[in-house]
Amino acid sequence: MIIRFTKKVQDKFKWKQLKPIAESNLSNEWYVNQFTANRHKYYLATHAESLFSVIFRGVGIKTDREFMDRMIEAWKYQVSNEGLETVVNNLLVPLTKEILITSTLNRRILGSMSDMIKMTEFILADGDNTEDSSPFALSEFLNKTPFSYIGMDRPKDRIAKYS
């Protein structure tokens, strides 16, 4: 598994110079960005090939190990609640045996993630319905949204091919 961190996340964990790793197979890569909304820190972790994403709060995360544990658990929870439990066994579990951390490369994925962050910030700014603004509900919304990067498919439909 290759996890690509944005500069903001690298700074958070005080990683100086991450060695760049060339893109090989996007199904093995995740991109991670950080954003703040309503004075809360959030992380957005996106599967590079499908754009399937999870949002989780950054409260209490102090080390990279705590971050990795939280990200993997959030991802498992989100996929399972979408009715795609087999994706966890077919895609995620085999890849977590070896995790490589590096910097981001693909600007198209980063652009899609910026769109996701803007949508999330808009929903959180509205603040009328706290049930719709939970990290789980926000992730669910993003995974049902079509993106041009994946040919106007929905991330939920794209990740289902790993079932």
mmCIF file of C-alpha atoms in Angstrom:
data_model
loop_
_atom_site.group_PDB
_atom_site.id
_atom_site.type_symbol
_atom_site.label_atom_id
_atom_site.label_comp_id
_atom_site.label_asym_id
_atom_site.label_seq_id
_atom_site.Cartn_x
_atom_site.Cartn_y
_atom_site.Cartn_z
ATOM 1 C CA MET A 1 0.000 0.000 0.000
ATOM 2 C CA ILE A 2 1.304 3.416 -0.905
ATOM 3 C CA ILE A 3 -0.059 6.336 1.082
ATOM 4 C CA ARG A 4 0.610 9.740 -0.437
ATOM 5 C CA PHE A 5 0.488 12.665 1.990
ATOM 6 C CA THR A 6 0.020 16.289 1.033
ATOM 7 C CA LYS A 7 2.531 18.845 2.282
ATOM 8 C CA LYS A 8 0.106 19.912 5.031
ATOM 9 C CA VAL A 9 -0.086 16.385 6.449
ATOM 10 C CA GLN A 10 3.669 15.892 6.112
ATOM 11 C CA ASP A 11 4.218 19.061 8.144
ATOM 12 C CA LYS A 12 1.760 17.852 10.812
ATOM 13 C CA PHE A 13 3.817 14.709 11.401
ATOM 14 C CA LYS A 14 7.143 16.512 10.914
ATOM 15 C CA TRP A 15 8.259 14.412 7.969
ATOM 16 C CA LYS A 16 11.028 16.353 6.252
ATOM 17 C CA GLN A 17 11.890 14.853 2.894
ATOM 18 C CA LEU A 18 9.754 11.913 1.861
ATOM 19 C CA LYS A 19 11.316 9.924 -0.960
ATOM 20 C CA PRO A 20 9.123 10.166 -4.048
ATOM 21 C CA ILE A 21 7.749 6.893 -5.380
ATOM 22 C CA ALA A 22 6.575 6.727 -8.983
ATOM 23 C CA GLU A 23 2.964 5.846 -9.683
ATOM 24 C CA SER A 24 2.576 2.210 -10.570
ATOM 25 C CA ASN A 25 -0.848 0.777 -9.826
ATOM 26 C CA LEU A 26 -3.455 3.282 -8.613
ATOM 27 C CA SER A 27 -5.469 0.515 -6.951
ATOM 28 C CA ASN A 28 -2.655 0.259 -4.374
ATOM 29 C CA GLU A 29 -2.522 3.987 -3.582
ATOM 30 C CA TRP A 30 -4.292 6.299 -1.191
ATOM 31 C CA TYR A 31 -4.016 10.100 -1.018
ATOM 32 C CA VAL A 32 -4.430 11.947 2.278
ATOM 33 C CA ASN A 33 -5.199 15.615 2.865
ATOM 34 C CA GLN A 34 -6.100 17.617 5.954
ATOM 35 C CA PHE A 35 -8.592 20.452 6.319
ATOM 36 C CA THR A 36 -10.251 22.496 9.023
ATOM 37 C CA ALA A 37 -13.968 23.264 9.161
ATOM 38 C CA ASN A 38 -15.887 24.843 12.039
ATOM 39 C CA ARG A 39 -12.667 24.837 14.072
ATOM 40 C CA HIS A 40 -12.346 21.039 13.801
ATOM 41 C CA LYS A 41 -9.494 19.264 12.044
ATOM 42 C CA TYR A 42 -10.460 16.568 9.550
ATOM 43 C CA TYR A 43 -8.563 14.170 7.336
ATOM 44 C CA LEU A 44 -9.696 13.066 3.900
ATOM 45 C CA ALA A 45 -8.283 9.704 2.743
ATOM 46 C CA THR A 46 -9.040 8.860 -0.885
ATOM 47 C CA HIS A 47 -8.408 5.662 -2.834
ATOM 48 C CA ALA A 48 -6.535 6.829 -5.945
ATOM 49 C CA GLU A 49 -8.188 4.581 -8.530
ATOM 50 C CA SER A 50 -11.826 4.826 -7.423
ATOM 51 C CA LEU A 51 -11.857 8.130 -5.459
ATOM 52 C CA PHE A 52 -13.687 6.242 -2.682
ATOM 53 C CA SER A 53 -13.074 8.461 0.340
ATOM 54 C CA VAL A 54 -13.382 8.579 4.084
ATOM 55 C CA ILE A 55 -13.432 11.620 6.296
ATOM 56 C CA PHE A 56 -12.447 11.325 9.927
ATOM 57 C CA ARG A 57 -11.713 13.777 12.694
ATOM 58 C CA GLY A 58 -8.129 14.520 13.628
ATOM 59 C CA VAL A 59 -8.743 14.986 17.344
ATOM 60 C CA GLY A 60 -6.380 12.908 19.465
ATOM 61 C CA ILE A 61 -4.073 11.911 16.629
ATOM 62 C CA LYS A 62 -0.541 12.718 17.693
ATOM 63 C CA THR A 63 1.580 10.088 15.968
ATOM 64 C CA ASP A 64 1.723 8.618 12.504
ATOM 65 C CA ARG A 65 0.850 5.185 13.960
ATOM 66 C CA GLU A 66 -2.352 6.572 15.544
ATOM 67 C CA PHE A 67 -3.152 8.193 12.220
ATOM 68 C CA MET A 68 -2.677 4.953 10.251
ATOM 69 C CA ASP A 69 -4.808 2.965 12.694
ATOM 70 C CA ARG A 70 -7.609 5.538 12.562
ATOM 71 C CA MET A 71 -7.488 5.797 8.767
ATOM 72 C CA ILE A 72 -7.649 2.029 8.234
ATOM 73 C CA GLU A 73 -10.458 1.614 10.769
ATOM 74 C CA ALA A 74 -12.447 4.486 9.207
ATOM 75 C CA TRP A 75 -11.959 2.986 5.770
ATOM 76 C CA LYS A 76 -13.082 -0.484 6.914
ATOM 77 C CA TYR A 77 -16.128 0.991 8.655
ATOM 78 C CA GLN A 78 -17.150 3.085 5.630
ATOM 79 C CA VAL A 79 -16.760 0.238 3.127
ATOM 80 C CA SER A 80 -18.612 -2.220 5.371
ATOM 81 C CA ASN A 81 -21.508 0.186 5.889
ATOM 82 C CA GLU A 82 -21.807 0.598 2.118
ATOM 83 C CA GLY A 83 -22.486 -3.160 1.958
ATOM 84 C CA LEU A 84 -19.068 -3.901 0.446
ATOM 85 C CA GLU A 85 -17.472 -6.017 3.185
ATOM 86 C CA THR A 86 -15.656 -8.186 0.642
ATOM 87 C CA VAL A 87 -13.723 -5.117 -0.541
ATOM 88 C CA VAL A 88 -12.003 -5.003 2.853
ATOM 89 C CA ASN A 89 -10.771 -8.596 2.409
ATOM 90 C CA ASN A 90 -9.984 -8.342 -1.299
ATOM 91 C CA LEU A 91 -8.328 -4.921 -1.399
ATOM 92 C CA LEU A 92 -7.450 -3.458 1.964
ATOM 93 C CA VAL A 93 -6.255 -6.383 4.100
ATOM 94 C CA PRO A 94 -3.633 -7.707 1.623
ATOM 95 C CA LEU A 95 -2.202 -4.215 1.113
ATOM 96 C CA THR A 96 -1.768 -3.319 4.786
ATOM 97 C CA LYS A 97 1.067 -5.843 5.173
ATOM 98 C CA GLU A 98 3.513 -3.352 3.665
ATOM 99 C CA ILE A 99 2.810 0.380 3.867
ATOM 100 C CA LEU A 100 4.980 2.927 2.086
ATOM 101 C CA ILE A 101 4.611 6.633 2.836
ATOM 102 C CA THR A 102 5.458 9.228 0.217
ATOM 103 C CA SER A 103 4.440 12.576 -1.237
ATOM 104 C CA THR A 104 1.603 13.235 -3.676
ATOM 105 C CA LEU A 105 2.043 13.125 -7.443
ATOM 106 C CA ASN A 106 -1.256 13.091 -9.323
ATOM 107 C CA ARG A 107 -2.686 16.601 -9.580
ATOM 108 C CA ARG A 108 -5.984 15.301 -10.989
ATOM 109 C CA ILE A 109 -6.615 13.265 -7.840
ATOM 110 C CA LEU A 110 -5.635 16.261 -5.700
ATOM 111 C CA GLY A 111 -8.071 18.430 -7.692
ATOM 112 C CA SER A 112 -10.900 15.966 -7.041
ATOM 113 C CA MET A 113 -9.970 15.947 -3.362
ATOM 114 C CA SER A 114 -10.077 19.768 -3.306
ATOM 115 C CA ASP A 115 -13.608 19.557 -4.720
ATOM 116 C CA MET A 116 -14.524 17.052 -1.999
ATOM 117 C CA ILE A 117 -13.151 19.353 0.688
ATOM 118 C CA LYS A 118 -15.108 22.344 -0.683
ATOM 119 C CA MET A 119 -18.335 20.287 -0.712
ATOM 120 C CA THR A 120 -17.665 19.106 2.835
ATOM 121 C CA GLU A 121 -16.909 22.632 4.091
ATOM 122 C CA PHE A 122 -20.132 23.876 2.504
ATOM 123 C CA ILE A 123 -22.200 21.178 4.237
ATOM 124 C CA LEU A 124 -20.484 21.780 7.574
ATOM 125 C CA ALA A 125 -20.935 25.561 7.284
ATOM 126 C CA ASP A 126 -24.684 25.069 6.864
ATOM 127 C CA GLY A 127 -24.781 23.232 10.201
ATOM 128 C CA ASP A 128 -28.567 22.804 10.301
ATOM 129 C CA ASN A 129 -28.560 19.043 10.586
ATOM 130 C CA THR A 130 -25.789 17.570 12.718
ATOM 131 C CA GLU A 131 -26.733 14.023 11.642
ATOM 132 C CA ASP A 132 -25.895 14.910 8.015
ATOM 133 C CA SER A 133 -22.607 16.480 9.065
ATOM 134 C CA SER A 134 -21.021 13.488 10.791
ATOM 135 C CA PRO A 135 -17.791 12.301 9.156
ATOM 136 C CA PHE A 136 -19.561 9.076 8.180
ATOM 137 C CA ALA A 137 -22.473 10.907 6.514
ATOM 138 C CA LEU A 138 -20.098 13.283 4.730
ATOM 139 C CA SER A 139 -18.069 10.345 3.417
ATOM 140 C CA GLU A 140 -21.249 8.630 2.279
ATOM 141 C CA PHE A 141 -22.298 11.794 0.407
ATOM 142 C CA LEU A 142 -18.921 12.087 -1.334
ATOM 143 C CA ASN A 143 -18.959 8.442 -2.381
ATOM 144 C CA LYS A 144 -22.332 8.915 -4.090
ATOM 145 C CA THR A 145 -21.159 12.013 -5.992
ATOM 146 C CA PRO A 146 -20.014 11.588 -9.643
ATOM 147 C CA PHE A 147 -16.522 12.892 -10.458
ATOM 148 C CA SER A 148 -15.075 13.700 -13.869
ATOM 149 C CA TYR A 149 -11.733 12.080 -12.965
ATOM 150 C CA ILE A 150 -13.464 8.688 -13.011
ATOM 151 C CA GLY A 151 -15.658 9.355 -16.052
ATOM 152 C CA MET A 152 -18.613 10.738 -14.068
ATOM 153 C CA ASP A 153 -18.895 7.469 -12.159
ATOM 154 C CA ARG A 154 -19.586 7.410 -8.452
ATOM 155 C CA PRO A 155 -16.727 6.293 -6.173
ATOM 156 C CA LYS A 156 -19.067 3.789 -4.494
ATOM 157 C CA ASP A 157 -19.680 2.090 -7.856
ATOM 158 C CA ARG A 158 -15.978 2.107 -8.729
ATOM 159 C CA ILE A 159 -14.839 0.521 -5.459
ATOM 160 C CA ALA A 160 -17.503 -2.192 -5.807
ATOM 161 C CA LYS A 161 -15.440 -3.834 -8.570
ATOM 162 C CA TYR A 162 -13.090 -5.110 -5.822
ATOM 163 C CA SER A 163 -15.939 -7.178 -4.308
#
